Coordinates of C-alpha atoms and ligand atoms in Angstrom, one line a residue:
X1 CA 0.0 0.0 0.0
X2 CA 1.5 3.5 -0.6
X3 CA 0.0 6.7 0.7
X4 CA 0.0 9.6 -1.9
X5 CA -0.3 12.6 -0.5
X6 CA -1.0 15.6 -3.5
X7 CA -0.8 18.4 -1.7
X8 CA 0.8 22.2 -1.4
X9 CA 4.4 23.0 -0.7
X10 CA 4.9 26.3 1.0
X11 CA 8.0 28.8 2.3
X12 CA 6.6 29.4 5.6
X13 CA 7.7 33.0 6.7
X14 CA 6.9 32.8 10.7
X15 CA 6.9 36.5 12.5
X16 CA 6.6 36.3 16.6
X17 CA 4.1 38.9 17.8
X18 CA 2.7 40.0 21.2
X19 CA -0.2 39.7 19.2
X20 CA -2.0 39.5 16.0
X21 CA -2.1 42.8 13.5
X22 CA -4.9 44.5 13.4
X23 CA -6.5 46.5 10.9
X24 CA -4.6 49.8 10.5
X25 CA -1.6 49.1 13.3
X26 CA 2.0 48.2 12.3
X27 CA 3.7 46.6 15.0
X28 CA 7.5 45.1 15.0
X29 CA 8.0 40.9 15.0
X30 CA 10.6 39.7 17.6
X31 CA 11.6 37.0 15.1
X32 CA 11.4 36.0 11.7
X33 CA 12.2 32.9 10.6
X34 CA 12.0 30.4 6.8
X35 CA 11.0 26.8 7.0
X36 CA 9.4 24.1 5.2
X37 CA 5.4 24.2 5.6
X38 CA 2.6 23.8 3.8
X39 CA -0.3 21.6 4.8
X40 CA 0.5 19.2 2.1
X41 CA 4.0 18.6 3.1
X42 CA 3.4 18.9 6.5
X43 CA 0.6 16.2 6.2
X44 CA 3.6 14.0 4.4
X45 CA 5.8 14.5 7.0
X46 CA 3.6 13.2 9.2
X47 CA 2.6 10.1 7.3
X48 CA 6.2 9.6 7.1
X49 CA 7.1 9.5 10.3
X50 CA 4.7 6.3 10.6
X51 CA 5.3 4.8 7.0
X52 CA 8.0 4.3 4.6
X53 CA 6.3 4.5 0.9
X54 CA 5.0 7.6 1.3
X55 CA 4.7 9.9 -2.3
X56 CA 4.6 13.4 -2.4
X57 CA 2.5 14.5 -5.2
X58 CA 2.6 18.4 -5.8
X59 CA 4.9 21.7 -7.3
X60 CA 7.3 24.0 -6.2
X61 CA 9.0 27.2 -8.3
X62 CA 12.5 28.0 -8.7
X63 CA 13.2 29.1 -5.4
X64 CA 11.6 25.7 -3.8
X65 CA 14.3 23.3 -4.4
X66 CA 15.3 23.4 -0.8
X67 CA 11.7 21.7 -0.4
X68 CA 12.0 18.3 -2.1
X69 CA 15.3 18.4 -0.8
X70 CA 13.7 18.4 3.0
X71 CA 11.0 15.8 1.8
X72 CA 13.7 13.5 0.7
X73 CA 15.6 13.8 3.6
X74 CA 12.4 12.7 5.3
X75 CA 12.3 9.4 3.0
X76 CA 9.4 10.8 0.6
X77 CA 9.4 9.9 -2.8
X78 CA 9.7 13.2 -4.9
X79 CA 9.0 11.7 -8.5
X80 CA 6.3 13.7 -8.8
X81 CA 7.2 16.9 -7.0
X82 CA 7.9 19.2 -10.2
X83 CA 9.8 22.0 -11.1
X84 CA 8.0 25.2 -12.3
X85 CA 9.1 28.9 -14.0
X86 CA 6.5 30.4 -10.7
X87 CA 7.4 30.9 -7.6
X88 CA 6.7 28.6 -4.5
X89 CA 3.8 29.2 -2.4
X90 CA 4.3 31.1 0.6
X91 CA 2.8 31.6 4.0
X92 CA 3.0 34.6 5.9
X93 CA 2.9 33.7 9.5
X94 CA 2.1 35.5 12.5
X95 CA 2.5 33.2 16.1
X96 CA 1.4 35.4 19.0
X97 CA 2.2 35.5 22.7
X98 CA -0.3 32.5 23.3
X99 CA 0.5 30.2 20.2
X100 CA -1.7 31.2 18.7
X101 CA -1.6 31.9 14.3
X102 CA -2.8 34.4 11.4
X103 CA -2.1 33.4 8.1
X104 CA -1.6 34.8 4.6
X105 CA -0.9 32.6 1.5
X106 CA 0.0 32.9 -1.6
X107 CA -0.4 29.8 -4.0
X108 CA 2.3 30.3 -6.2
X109 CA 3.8 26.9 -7.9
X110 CA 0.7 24.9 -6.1
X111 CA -1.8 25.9 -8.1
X112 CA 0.4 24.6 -11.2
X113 CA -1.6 21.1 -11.7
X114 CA -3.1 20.5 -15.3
X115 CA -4.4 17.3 -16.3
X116 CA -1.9 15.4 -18.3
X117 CA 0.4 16.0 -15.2
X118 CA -2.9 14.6 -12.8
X119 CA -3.5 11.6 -15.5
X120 CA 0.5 10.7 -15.2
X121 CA 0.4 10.7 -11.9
X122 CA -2.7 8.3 -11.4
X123 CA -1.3 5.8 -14.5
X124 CA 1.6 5.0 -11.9
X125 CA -0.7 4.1 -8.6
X126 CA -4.0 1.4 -8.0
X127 CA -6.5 0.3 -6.0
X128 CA -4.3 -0.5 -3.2
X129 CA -3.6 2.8 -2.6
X130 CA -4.3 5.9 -0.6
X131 CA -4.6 9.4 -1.6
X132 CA -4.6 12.5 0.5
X133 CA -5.8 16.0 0.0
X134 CA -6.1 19.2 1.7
X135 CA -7.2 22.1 0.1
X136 CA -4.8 24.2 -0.9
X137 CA -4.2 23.2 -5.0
X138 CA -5.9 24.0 -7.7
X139 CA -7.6 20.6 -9.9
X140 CA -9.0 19.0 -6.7
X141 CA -12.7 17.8 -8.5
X142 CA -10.2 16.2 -11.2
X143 CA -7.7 14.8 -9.0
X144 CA -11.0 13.3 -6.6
X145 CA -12.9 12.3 -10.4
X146 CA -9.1 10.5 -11.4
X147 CA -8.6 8.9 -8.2
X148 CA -12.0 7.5 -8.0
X149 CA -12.2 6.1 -11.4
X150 CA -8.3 4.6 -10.5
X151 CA -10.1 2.7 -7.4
X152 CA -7.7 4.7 -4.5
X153 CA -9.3 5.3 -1.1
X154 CA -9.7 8.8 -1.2
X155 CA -8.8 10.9 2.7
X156 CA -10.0 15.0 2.4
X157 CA -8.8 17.2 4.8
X158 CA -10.7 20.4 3.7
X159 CA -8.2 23.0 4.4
X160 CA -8.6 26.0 4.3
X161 CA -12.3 26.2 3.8
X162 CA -13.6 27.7 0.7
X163 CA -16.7 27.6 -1.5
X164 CA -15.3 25.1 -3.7
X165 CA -15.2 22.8 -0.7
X166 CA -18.5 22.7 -0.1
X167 CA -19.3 21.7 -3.9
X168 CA -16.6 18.2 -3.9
X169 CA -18.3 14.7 -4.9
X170 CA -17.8 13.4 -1.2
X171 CA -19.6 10.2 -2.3
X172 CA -16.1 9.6 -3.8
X173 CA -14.3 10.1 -0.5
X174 CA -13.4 7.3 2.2
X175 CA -12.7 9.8 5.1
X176 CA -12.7 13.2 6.2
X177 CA -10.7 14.8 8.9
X178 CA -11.5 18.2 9.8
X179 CA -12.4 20.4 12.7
X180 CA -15.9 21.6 14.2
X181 CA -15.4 24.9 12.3
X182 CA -14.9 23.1 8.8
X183 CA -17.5 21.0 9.5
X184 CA -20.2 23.5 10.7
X185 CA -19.0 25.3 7.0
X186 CA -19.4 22.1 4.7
X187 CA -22.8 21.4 6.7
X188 CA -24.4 25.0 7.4
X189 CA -25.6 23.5 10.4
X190 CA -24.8 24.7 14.0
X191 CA -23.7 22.3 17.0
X192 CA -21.6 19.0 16.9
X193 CA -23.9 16.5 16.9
X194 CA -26.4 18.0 14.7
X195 CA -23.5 18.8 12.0
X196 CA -22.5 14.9 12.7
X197 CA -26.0 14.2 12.2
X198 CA -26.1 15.9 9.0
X199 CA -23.0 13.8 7.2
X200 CA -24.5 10.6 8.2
X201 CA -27.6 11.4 6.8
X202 CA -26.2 12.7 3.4
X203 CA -22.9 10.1 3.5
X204 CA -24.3 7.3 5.1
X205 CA -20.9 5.5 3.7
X206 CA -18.0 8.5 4.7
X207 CA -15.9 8.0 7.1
X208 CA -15.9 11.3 9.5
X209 CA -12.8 12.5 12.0
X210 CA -13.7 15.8 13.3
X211 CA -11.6 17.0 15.7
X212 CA -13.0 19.5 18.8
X213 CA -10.1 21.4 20.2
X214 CA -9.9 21.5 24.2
X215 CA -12.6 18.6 23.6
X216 CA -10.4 16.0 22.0
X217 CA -12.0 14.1 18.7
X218 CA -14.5 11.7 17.5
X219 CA -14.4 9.0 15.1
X220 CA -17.8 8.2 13.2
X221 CA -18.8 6.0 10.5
X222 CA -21.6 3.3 9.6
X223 CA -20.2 0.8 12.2
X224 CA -18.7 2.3 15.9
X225 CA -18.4 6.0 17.1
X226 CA -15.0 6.5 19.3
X227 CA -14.4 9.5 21.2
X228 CA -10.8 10.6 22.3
X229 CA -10.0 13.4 25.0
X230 CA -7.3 16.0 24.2
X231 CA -3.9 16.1 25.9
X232 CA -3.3 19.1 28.0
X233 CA 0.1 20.8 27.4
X234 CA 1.8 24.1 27.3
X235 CA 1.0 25.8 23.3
X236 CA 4.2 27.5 22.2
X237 CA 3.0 27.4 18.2
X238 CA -0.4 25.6 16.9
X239 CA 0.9 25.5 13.4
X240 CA 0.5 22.3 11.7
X241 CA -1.1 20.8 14.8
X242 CA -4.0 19.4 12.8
X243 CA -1.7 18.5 9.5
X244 CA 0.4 16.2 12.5
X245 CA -3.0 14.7 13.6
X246 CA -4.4 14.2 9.9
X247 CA -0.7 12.3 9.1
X248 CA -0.6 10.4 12.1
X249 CA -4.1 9.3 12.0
X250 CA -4.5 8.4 8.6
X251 CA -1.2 6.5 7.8
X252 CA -1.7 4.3 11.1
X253 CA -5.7 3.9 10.1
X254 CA -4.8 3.0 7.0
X255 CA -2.1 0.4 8.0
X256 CA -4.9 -1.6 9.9
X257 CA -4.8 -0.3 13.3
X258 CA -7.4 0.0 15.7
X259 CA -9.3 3.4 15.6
X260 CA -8.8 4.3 19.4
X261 CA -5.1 3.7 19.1
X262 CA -4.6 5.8 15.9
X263 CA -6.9 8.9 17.5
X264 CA -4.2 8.0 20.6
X265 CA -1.4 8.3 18.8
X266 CA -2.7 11.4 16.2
X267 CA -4.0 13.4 19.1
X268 CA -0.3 12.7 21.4
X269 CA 1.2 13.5 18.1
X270 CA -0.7 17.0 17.7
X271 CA -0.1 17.8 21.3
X272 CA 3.7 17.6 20.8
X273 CA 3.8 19.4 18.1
X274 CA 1.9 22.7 19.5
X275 CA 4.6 22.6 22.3
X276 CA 7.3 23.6 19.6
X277 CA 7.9 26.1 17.4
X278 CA 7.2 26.1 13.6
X279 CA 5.0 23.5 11.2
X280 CA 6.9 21.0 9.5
X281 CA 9.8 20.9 12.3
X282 CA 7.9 20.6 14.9
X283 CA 5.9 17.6 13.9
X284 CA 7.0 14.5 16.6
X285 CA 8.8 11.1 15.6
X286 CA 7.0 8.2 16.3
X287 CA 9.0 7.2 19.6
X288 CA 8.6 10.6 20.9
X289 CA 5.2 10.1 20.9
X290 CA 5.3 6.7 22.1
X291 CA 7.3 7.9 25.0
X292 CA 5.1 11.4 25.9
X293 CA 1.9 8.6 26.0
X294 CA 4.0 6.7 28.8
X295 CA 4.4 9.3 30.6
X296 CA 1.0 11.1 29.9
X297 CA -1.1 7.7 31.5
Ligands
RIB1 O1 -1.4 24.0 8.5 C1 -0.3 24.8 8.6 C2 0.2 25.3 7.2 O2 -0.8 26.1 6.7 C3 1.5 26.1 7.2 O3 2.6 25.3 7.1 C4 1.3 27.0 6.0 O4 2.1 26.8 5.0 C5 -0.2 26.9 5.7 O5 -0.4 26.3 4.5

């Protein structure tokens, strides 16, 4: 089985603030500093970190070369990371006082996809496959329509939220992970269990992780509901925090293992990560989590 994540590639551009900008005021960072993000290749870090064929599927421009470097280094396959004449995407960071973000992007190189490069990609991968998305290309209907015709479990993390999002064939899609927000967008309806309520009664067959903050996460489909409570810890940077929980959950779910243990492990993994600065970097090896669930018993 190999998990093909087609997703963005970023230049993350973190600034620390007291607080967020706000409209009108300038105010001066503490730090600024590059790194690898994304939530595509954040999400494949993750899924790394708990599987070894793992395919990154996506584009940077000619200042991103540094970033299929970093995946490879992280034992990604970069076949199908491409070069274009655009420049990478970028995200414009702000981490405040609390950990908490603001962000700006720019798409740059990721909204590069056409479909001959979307129909190579699929001619190389079957029905023993996964896919992953977030949303933050440009081809996602085709890339779902492709991947669905090829027979790949399809796994949707809609993020960011946009109209398009709310228009995607998720009759084609195996899971979702998202949080209450996204889910409260997708299903215009208010409160958890009536927005739960609402995707079982539309997608009797989709496979729902919708993750609650301070409230931990819950696991629904057809068969069992599982509910997992968050970790406490002290939140230095909440970047990537759901990309960690999306990798670390999928790839283990995916891999057979039971559904308590892999929102266990996603939601240790998450946990760790908000404790340390940055997206990418701060996403947790799979012993380190293994070890922080010891101790957190
Ligand atoms: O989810 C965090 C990511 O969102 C960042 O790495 C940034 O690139 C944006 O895409």
């Amino acid at each position: 089985m190999k998990i093909i994540n087609f997703g963005s590639i970023n230049i993350d551009i973190f600034f620390a603030v007291d607080h967020i900008v706000r409209p009108g005021e300038t105010i001066s960072a503490r730090s600024i500093e590059k790194r690898a993000g994304g939530k595509g290749l954040n999400q494949s870090i993750a899924l790394a970190k708990n599987s070894d064929s793992v395919y990154h599927v996506g584009n940077i421009g000619i200042d991103g070369k540094f970033l299929a470097e970093y995946l490879e280094n992280e034992k990604i396959n970069t076949e199908f990371v491409r070069e274009s004449k655009s420049l990478t995407g970028n995200a414009l960071i702000q981490v405040d006082d609390k950990g908490e973000n603001s962000i700006v992007l720019y798409k740059g190189a990721n909204f590069g996809n056409d479909k001959d490069f979307v129909d190579r990609v699929f001619g190389h991968f079957n029905k023993n496959d996964i896919l992953v998305l977030q949303n933050e290309i440009n081809m996602m209907d085709y890339i779902i329509d492709k991947a669905y015709e090829k027979g790949l479990k399809i796994v949707l993390n809609p993020s960011p939220i946009t109209e398009e999002v709310k228009k995607f064939d998720y009759d084609k899609i195996d899971m979702v992970v998202l949080n209450e927000h996204e889910a409260k967008a997708i299903s215009g309806r208010e409160g958890i269990d009536d927005n739960i309520r609402y995707f079982k009664e539309t997608y009797p067959k989709l496979k729902l992780v919708i993750t609650l903050g301070k409230e931990g996460s819950i696991y629904i489909s057809e068969e069992e509901t599982i509910r997992q409570k968050a970790k406490k810890v002290k939140a230095v940077d909440s970047t990537g925090a759901g990309d960690t929980f999306t990798g670390y959950f999928v790839a283990n779910f995916y891999q057979g293992k039971k559904v308590k243990d892999c929102l266990e492990l996603a939601t240790s993994a998450s946990a760790l990560s908000v404790t340390k600065k940055g997206a990418s970097v701060s996403i947790p090896s799979l012993s380190e989590v293994e070890e922080f669930m010891k101790e957190s018993l």
